[in-house]
Amino acid sequence: MKQANVLLDKGAVISEIDKRIYGSFIEHMGRAVYGGIYEPDHEGADEQGFRKDVISLVSQLQVPIIRYPGGNMLSAYNWEDGVGPKHERPRKLELAWRVIETNQVGTNEFADFAGKVGSEVMMAVNLGTRGIDAARNLVEYCNHPGGSYWSDLRRTHGYERPHQIKTWCLGNEMDGHWQIGQKTAEEYGRLAAETGKAMKQVDPSIELVSCGSSGSGMPTFPEWEAVTLDHTYGIADYVSLHQYFGNRDNDSQNYLASTMELEHFIHTVISVCDYLKAKKRSKKTMMLSFDEWNVWYHSNEQDQKLEPWQTAPPQLEDRYNMEDALLVGGILITFLRHADRIKMACLAQLVNVIAPIVTENGGGSWKQTIYYPYMHASVFGRGVSLQVIVSSPKFDTKDFTDVPYTDTAVVWNEGKEEVTIFALNRHLEEDVLMTFSMKDFPGYEVNEHLVLEHDDLKAANSMREERVKPHNNGQWSFQRTELEVKVNKASWNVIRLKRSV
Ligand code: AHR
């Protein structure tokens, strides 16, 4: 069996983990909102029309923040359409996804939903067709207590108390040719800086996310970041990153190595941010908001066949399998290793649309394979992220060289006296015996070793059958200060230790 060694030092802290790295995203598209979180005719809907089964599944994930309302739809969205009496709200053509938007859910209802699942809202403002005025009005509507036009309008809509939304995205993917009102970096940078300035004048306590490239594959990456941050560095607190993955060539070993590319992307964005910091002689360090990430490719072909101008059609309904869950685990480990710079991240999305949770209209709901690594990281990955020194055997794939068999992150929760090891074996044929030196954690014992694995990498879950789910029969032995853990080929492992004496 291959061997890997991991050195742990409780003094080598990367950073306190910002719980918002376990955020998610709900866009007005497909069945994310209508038929996903909201289905007033469903027998399990609450008094506001939200599905109680979905509230329960989301709550189990302990999602700290949810980005809303888009996404591509944001670039032509008028937030005023989604507030006030429901029967007066317009039905509109939504141009990004070519559907009918009924506006039956809007800012206030979504804030209520977020409260029900214990999340904060990460609100996004339209910088495609709109700009400073609509954005500052929305901040006033959401966050000002009262005594002004927009805050009093909120009160007449039944929301006496402000929503106090802290985090705001300045547009979405504004470099993309698919956006209504696509901008050059100069155009976006100026608009975002001036919009952010006005928004912070309304509420100085808010935090702003400057829009980064739509992905590392964009021809303008990373020049977009360099030019836009030159304008927004003073007003923004974060820059956004988006990345989606897919096993398009059906080369699973190569696919599971693609977090190497993610590492490179993160390093590049940090470098650009730090260049701007130096250029501006700034004391501020720009943080990263990885506010869209996931696997997205299974549904691409199916989506081409959809008729336009439907309400809530099944768009982007990827069905995830075992290997997708492994990749999602690898992405979360990567974020934990960058906990000093990545302060927010959003699994895109949460329900039905490229999501861990799937619903049937009028029926039940179920967990996709990716639900599990996401839940494990969110629930057990709170504390500080520790620097680990790993020696792991390596392999090469079509696109990557020197890929470590194992990928590891370690979280220490000093208050709860818990250590959680997240370990991925991304090799498809060989098991690895991992040895962790635990000398800094005397008195700690293994509580459980959760494993997600399946003989068939293409195994997926459905409403009828949950083929991929974790078991807690992982193999380990702990002698003195050495913890040995067997991480099976193609498996996601969570080893939870707790101090017993
Ligand atoms: O999450 C799906 C889409 O991916 C979002 O609308 C957009 O921001 C990104 O391109």
PDB file of N, CA and C in Angstrom, residues 26 29-39 51 54 299 312-320 349-361 364-366 368:
ATOM      1  N   ILE A  26     -28.482  31.008  -4.441  1.00  0.00           N
ATOM      2  CA  ILE A  26     -29.779  30.735  -5.070  1.00  0.00           C
ATOM      3  C   ILE A  26     -30.076  31.850  -6.047  1.00  0.00           C
ATOM      4  N   MET A  29     -33.655  31.275 -11.310  1.00  0.00           N
ATOM      5  CA  MET A  29     -33.543  30.559 -12.586  1.00  0.00           C
ATOM      6  C   MET A  29     -33.998  29.129 -12.365  1.00  0.00           C
ATOM      7  N   GLY A  30     -34.417  28.481 -13.445  1.00  0.00           N
ATOM      8  CA  GLY A  30     -34.823  27.086 -13.354  1.00  0.00           C
ATOM      9  C   GLY A  30     -35.784  26.873 -12.197  1.00  0.00           C
ATOM     10  N   ARG A  31     -35.567  25.763 -11.467  1.00  0.00           N
ATOM     11  CA  ARG A  31     -36.437  25.453 -10.328  1.00  0.00           C
ATOM     12  C   ARG A  31     -35.738  25.713  -8.993  1.00  0.00           C
ATOM     13  N   ALA A  32     -34.812  26.702  -8.996  1.00  0.00           N
ATOM     14  CA  ALA A  32     -34.123  27.000  -7.732  1.00  0.00           C
ATOM     15  C   ALA A  32     -35.092  27.650  -6.745  1.00  0.00           C
ATOM     16  N   VAL A  33     -35.789  28.686  -7.220  1.00  0.00           N
ATOM     17  CA  VAL A  33     -36.735  29.386  -6.344  1.00  0.00           C
ATOM     18  C   VAL A  33     -38.115  28.733  -6.475  1.00  0.00           C
ATOM     19  N   TYR A  34     -38.690  28.810  -7.669  1.00  0.00           N
ATOM     20  CA  TYR A  34     -40.062  28.299  -7.870  1.00  0.00           C
ATOM     21  C   TYR A  34     -40.025  26.780  -8.103  1.00  0.00           C
ATOM     22  N   GLY A  35     -40.576  26.050  -7.158  1.00  0.00           N
ATOM     23  CA  GLY A  35     -40.501  24.582  -7.211  1.00  0.00           C
ATOM     24  C   GLY A  35     -39.326  24.049  -6.402  1.00  0.00           C
ATOM     25  N   GLY A  36     -38.436  24.956  -5.998  1.00  0.00           N
ATOM     26  CA  GLY A  36     -37.296  24.561  -5.176  1.00  0.00           C
ATOM     27  C   GLY A  36     -37.550  24.957  -3.733  1.00  0.00           C
ATOM     28  N   ILE A  37     -37.166  26.205  -3.418  1.00  0.00           N
ATOM     29  CA  ILE A  37     -37.426  26.639  -2.035  1.00  0.00           C
ATOM     30  C   ILE A  37     -38.888  27.039  -1.842  1.00  0.00           C
ATOM     31  N   TYR A  38     -39.550  27.442  -2.925  1.00  0.00           N
ATOM     32  CA  TYR A  38     -40.902  28.035  -2.814  1.00  0.00           C
ATOM     33  C   TYR A  38     -41.891  27.273  -3.677  1.00  0.00           C
ATOM     34  N   GLU A  39     -42.911  26.750  -3.051  1.00  0.00           N
ATOM     35  CA  GLU A  39     -43.961  26.040  -3.805  1.00  0.00           C
ATOM     36  C   GLU A  39     -45.232  26.122  -2.964  1.00  0.00           C
ATOM     37  N   ARG A  51     -41.070  25.499   1.134  1.00  0.00           N
ATOM     38  CA  ARG A  51     -41.163  24.050   1.385  1.00  0.00           C
ATOM     39  C   ARG A  51     -40.422  23.694   2.668  1.00  0.00           C
ATOM     40  N   VAL A  54     -37.450  21.271   2.259  1.00  0.00           N
ATOM     41  CA  VAL A  54     -36.224  21.927   1.768  1.00  0.00           C
ATOM     42  C   VAL A  54     -35.570  22.729   2.904  1.00  0.00           C
ATOM     43  N   SER A 299     -25.778  18.567 -17.359  1.00  0.00           N
ATOM     44  CA  SER A 299     -27.069  19.002 -17.913  1.00  0.00           C
ATOM     45  C   SER A 299     -26.929  19.829 -19.193  1.00  0.00           C
ATOM     46  N   ALA A 312     -40.100  28.571 -14.577  1.00  0.00           N
ATOM     47  CA  ALA A 312     -39.393  27.572 -13.762  1.00  0.00           C
ATOM     48  C   ALA A 312     -39.216  26.215 -14.456  1.00  0.00           C
ATOM     49  N   PRO A 313     -38.618  26.205 -15.652  1.00  0.00           N
ATOM     50  CA  PRO A 313     -38.319  24.916 -16.288  1.00  0.00           C
ATOM     51  C   PRO A 313     -37.129  24.246 -15.591  1.00  0.00           C
ATOM     52  N   PRO A 314     -36.919  22.935 -15.824  1.00  0.00           N
ATOM     53  CA  PRO A 314     -35.785  22.255 -15.168  1.00  0.00           C
ATOM     54  C   PRO A 314     -34.456  22.590 -15.849  1.00  0.00           C
ATOM     55  N   GLN A 315     -33.851  23.693 -15.471  1.00  0.00           N
ATOM     56  CA  GLN A 315     -32.578  24.120 -16.074  1.00  0.00           C
ATOM     57  C   GLN A 315     -31.407  23.740 -15.177  1.00  0.00           C
ATOM     58  N   LEU A 316     -30.292  23.390 -15.821  1.00  0.00           N
ATOM     59  CA  LEU A 316     -29.032  23.089 -15.113  1.00  0.00           C
ATOM     60  C   LEU A 316     -29.234  22.044 -14.011  1.00  0.00           C
ATOM     61  N   GLU A 317     -30.033  21.018 -14.324  1.00  0.00           N
ATOM     62  CA  GLU A 317     -30.299  20.021 -13.281  1.00  0.00           C
ATOM     63  C   GLU A 317     -29.304  18.872 -13.397  1.00  0.00           C
ATOM     64  N   ASP A 318     -28.070  19.147 -13.052  1.00  0.00           N
ATOM     65  CA  ASP A 318     -27.033  18.117 -13.061  1.00  0.00           C
ATOM     66  C   ASP A 318     -27.357  17.037 -12.042  1.00  0.00           C
ATOM     67  N   ARG A 319     -27.154  15.776 -12.460  1.00  0.00           N
ATOM     68  CA  ARG A 319     -27.265  14.661 -11.511  1.00  0.00           C
ATOM     69  C   ARG A 319     -25.847  14.238 -11.176  1.00  0.00           C
ATOM     70  N   TYR A 320     -25.480  14.414  -9.921  1.00  0.00           N
ATOM     71  CA  TYR A 320     -24.086  14.206  -9.519  1.00  0.00           C
ATOM     72  C   TYR A 320     -23.815  12.760  -9.139  1.00  0.00           C
ATOM     73  N   GLN A 349     -25.369  25.726  -7.162  1.00  0.00           N
ATOM     74  CA  GLN A 349     -26.267  26.492  -6.330  1.00  0.00           C
ATOM     75  C   GLN A 349     -26.791  25.575  -5.234  1.00  0.00           C
ATOM     76  N   LEU A 350     -27.964  25.864  -4.655  1.00  0.00           N
ATOM     77  CA  LEU A 350     -28.374  25.125  -3.456  1.00  0.00           C
ATOM     78  C   LEU A 350     -29.493  24.104  -3.696  1.00  0.00           C
ATOM     79  N   VAL A 351     -30.471  24.503  -4.505  1.00  0.00           N
ATOM     80  CA  VAL A 351     -31.622  23.604  -4.723  1.00  0.00           C
ATOM     81  C   VAL A 351     -31.911  23.493  -6.234  1.00  0.00           C
ATOM     82  N   ASN A 352     -31.975  22.284  -6.723  1.00  0.00           N
ATOM     83  CA  ASN A 352     -32.325  21.910  -8.101  1.00  0.00           C
ATOM     84  C   ASN A 352     -31.326  22.358  -9.167  1.00  0.00           C
ATOM     85  N   VAL A 353     -30.960  23.621  -9.191  1.00  0.00           N
ATOM     86  CA  VAL A 353     -30.023  24.124 -10.201  1.00  0.00           C
ATOM     87  C   VAL A 353     -28.598  23.807  -9.740  1.00  0.00           C
ATOM     88  N   ILE A 354     -27.905  22.894 -10.476  1.00  0.00           N
ATOM     89  CA  ILE A 354     -26.550  22.436 -10.087  1.00  0.00           C
ATOM     90  C   ILE A 354     -26.411  22.433  -8.560  1.00  0.00           C
ATOM     91  N   ALA A 355     -27.161  21.533  -7.944  1.00  0.00           N
ATOM     92  CA  ALA A 355     -27.401  21.675  -6.505  1.00  0.00           C
ATOM     93  C   ALA A 355     -27.245  20.373  -5.727  1.00  0.00           C
ATOM     94  N   PRO A 356     -26.916  20.491  -4.449  1.00  0.00           N
ATOM     95  CA  PRO A 356     -26.870  19.296  -3.595  1.00  0.00           C
ATOM     96  C   PRO A 356     -28.250  18.758  -3.225  1.00  0.00           C
ATOM     97  N   ILE A 357     -29.281  19.609  -3.356  1.00  0.00           N
ATOM     98  CA  ILE A 357     -30.646  19.209  -2.960  1.00  0.00           C
ATOM     99  C   ILE A 357     -31.547  19.237  -4.196  1.00  0.00           C
ATOM    100  N   VAL A 358     -32.341  18.185  -4.359  1.00  0.00           N
ATOM    101  CA  VAL A 358     -33.259  18.114  -5.500  1.00  0.00           C
ATOM    102  C   VAL A 358     -34.680  17.919  -4.984  1.00  0.00           C
ATOM    103  N   THR A 359     -35.625  18.595  -5.645  1.00  0.00           N
ATOM    104  CA  THR A 359     -37.033  18.414  -5.273  1.00  0.00           C
ATOM    105  C   THR A 359     -37.812  17.876  -6.464  1.00  0.00           C
ATOM    106  N   GLU A 360     -38.929  17.269  -6.159  1.00  0.00           N
ATOM    107  CA  GLU A 360     -39.922  16.962  -7.200  1.00  0.00           C
ATOM    108  C   GLU A 360     -41.047  17.959  -7.018  1.00  0.00           C
ATOM    109  N   ASN A 361     -41.529  18.539  -8.095  1.00  0.00           N
ATOM    110  CA  ASN A 361     -42.671  19.443  -7.962  1.00  0.00           C
ATOM    111  C   ASN A 361     -43.846  18.652  -7.389  1.00  0.00           C
ATOM    112  N   GLY A 364     -41.403  14.787  -3.227  1.00  0.00           N
ATOM    113  CA  GLY A 364     -40.405  14.791  -2.166  1.00  0.00           C
ATOM    114  C   GLY A 364     -39.124  15.511  -2.559  1.00  0.00           C
ATOM    115  N   SER A 365     -38.110  15.331  -1.730  1.00  0.00           N
ATOM    116  CA  SER A 365     -36.815  15.961  -1.972  1.00  0.00           C
ATOM    117  C   SER A 365     -35.731  14.983  -1.529  1.00  0.00           C
ATOM    118  N   TRP A 366     -34.530  15.160  -2.087  1.00  0.00           N
ATOM    119  CA  TRP A 366     -33.467  14.193  -1.772  1.00  0.00           C
ATOM    120  C   TRP A 366     -32.088  14.824  -1.906  1.00  0.00           C
ATOM    121  N   GLN A 368     -28.234  14.848  -3.229  1.00  0.00           N
ATOM    122  CA  GLN A 368     -27.289  14.358  -4.230  1.00  0.00           C
ATOM    123  C   GLN A 368     -25.988  13.941  -3.537  1.00  0.00           C
TER     124      GLN A 368
END
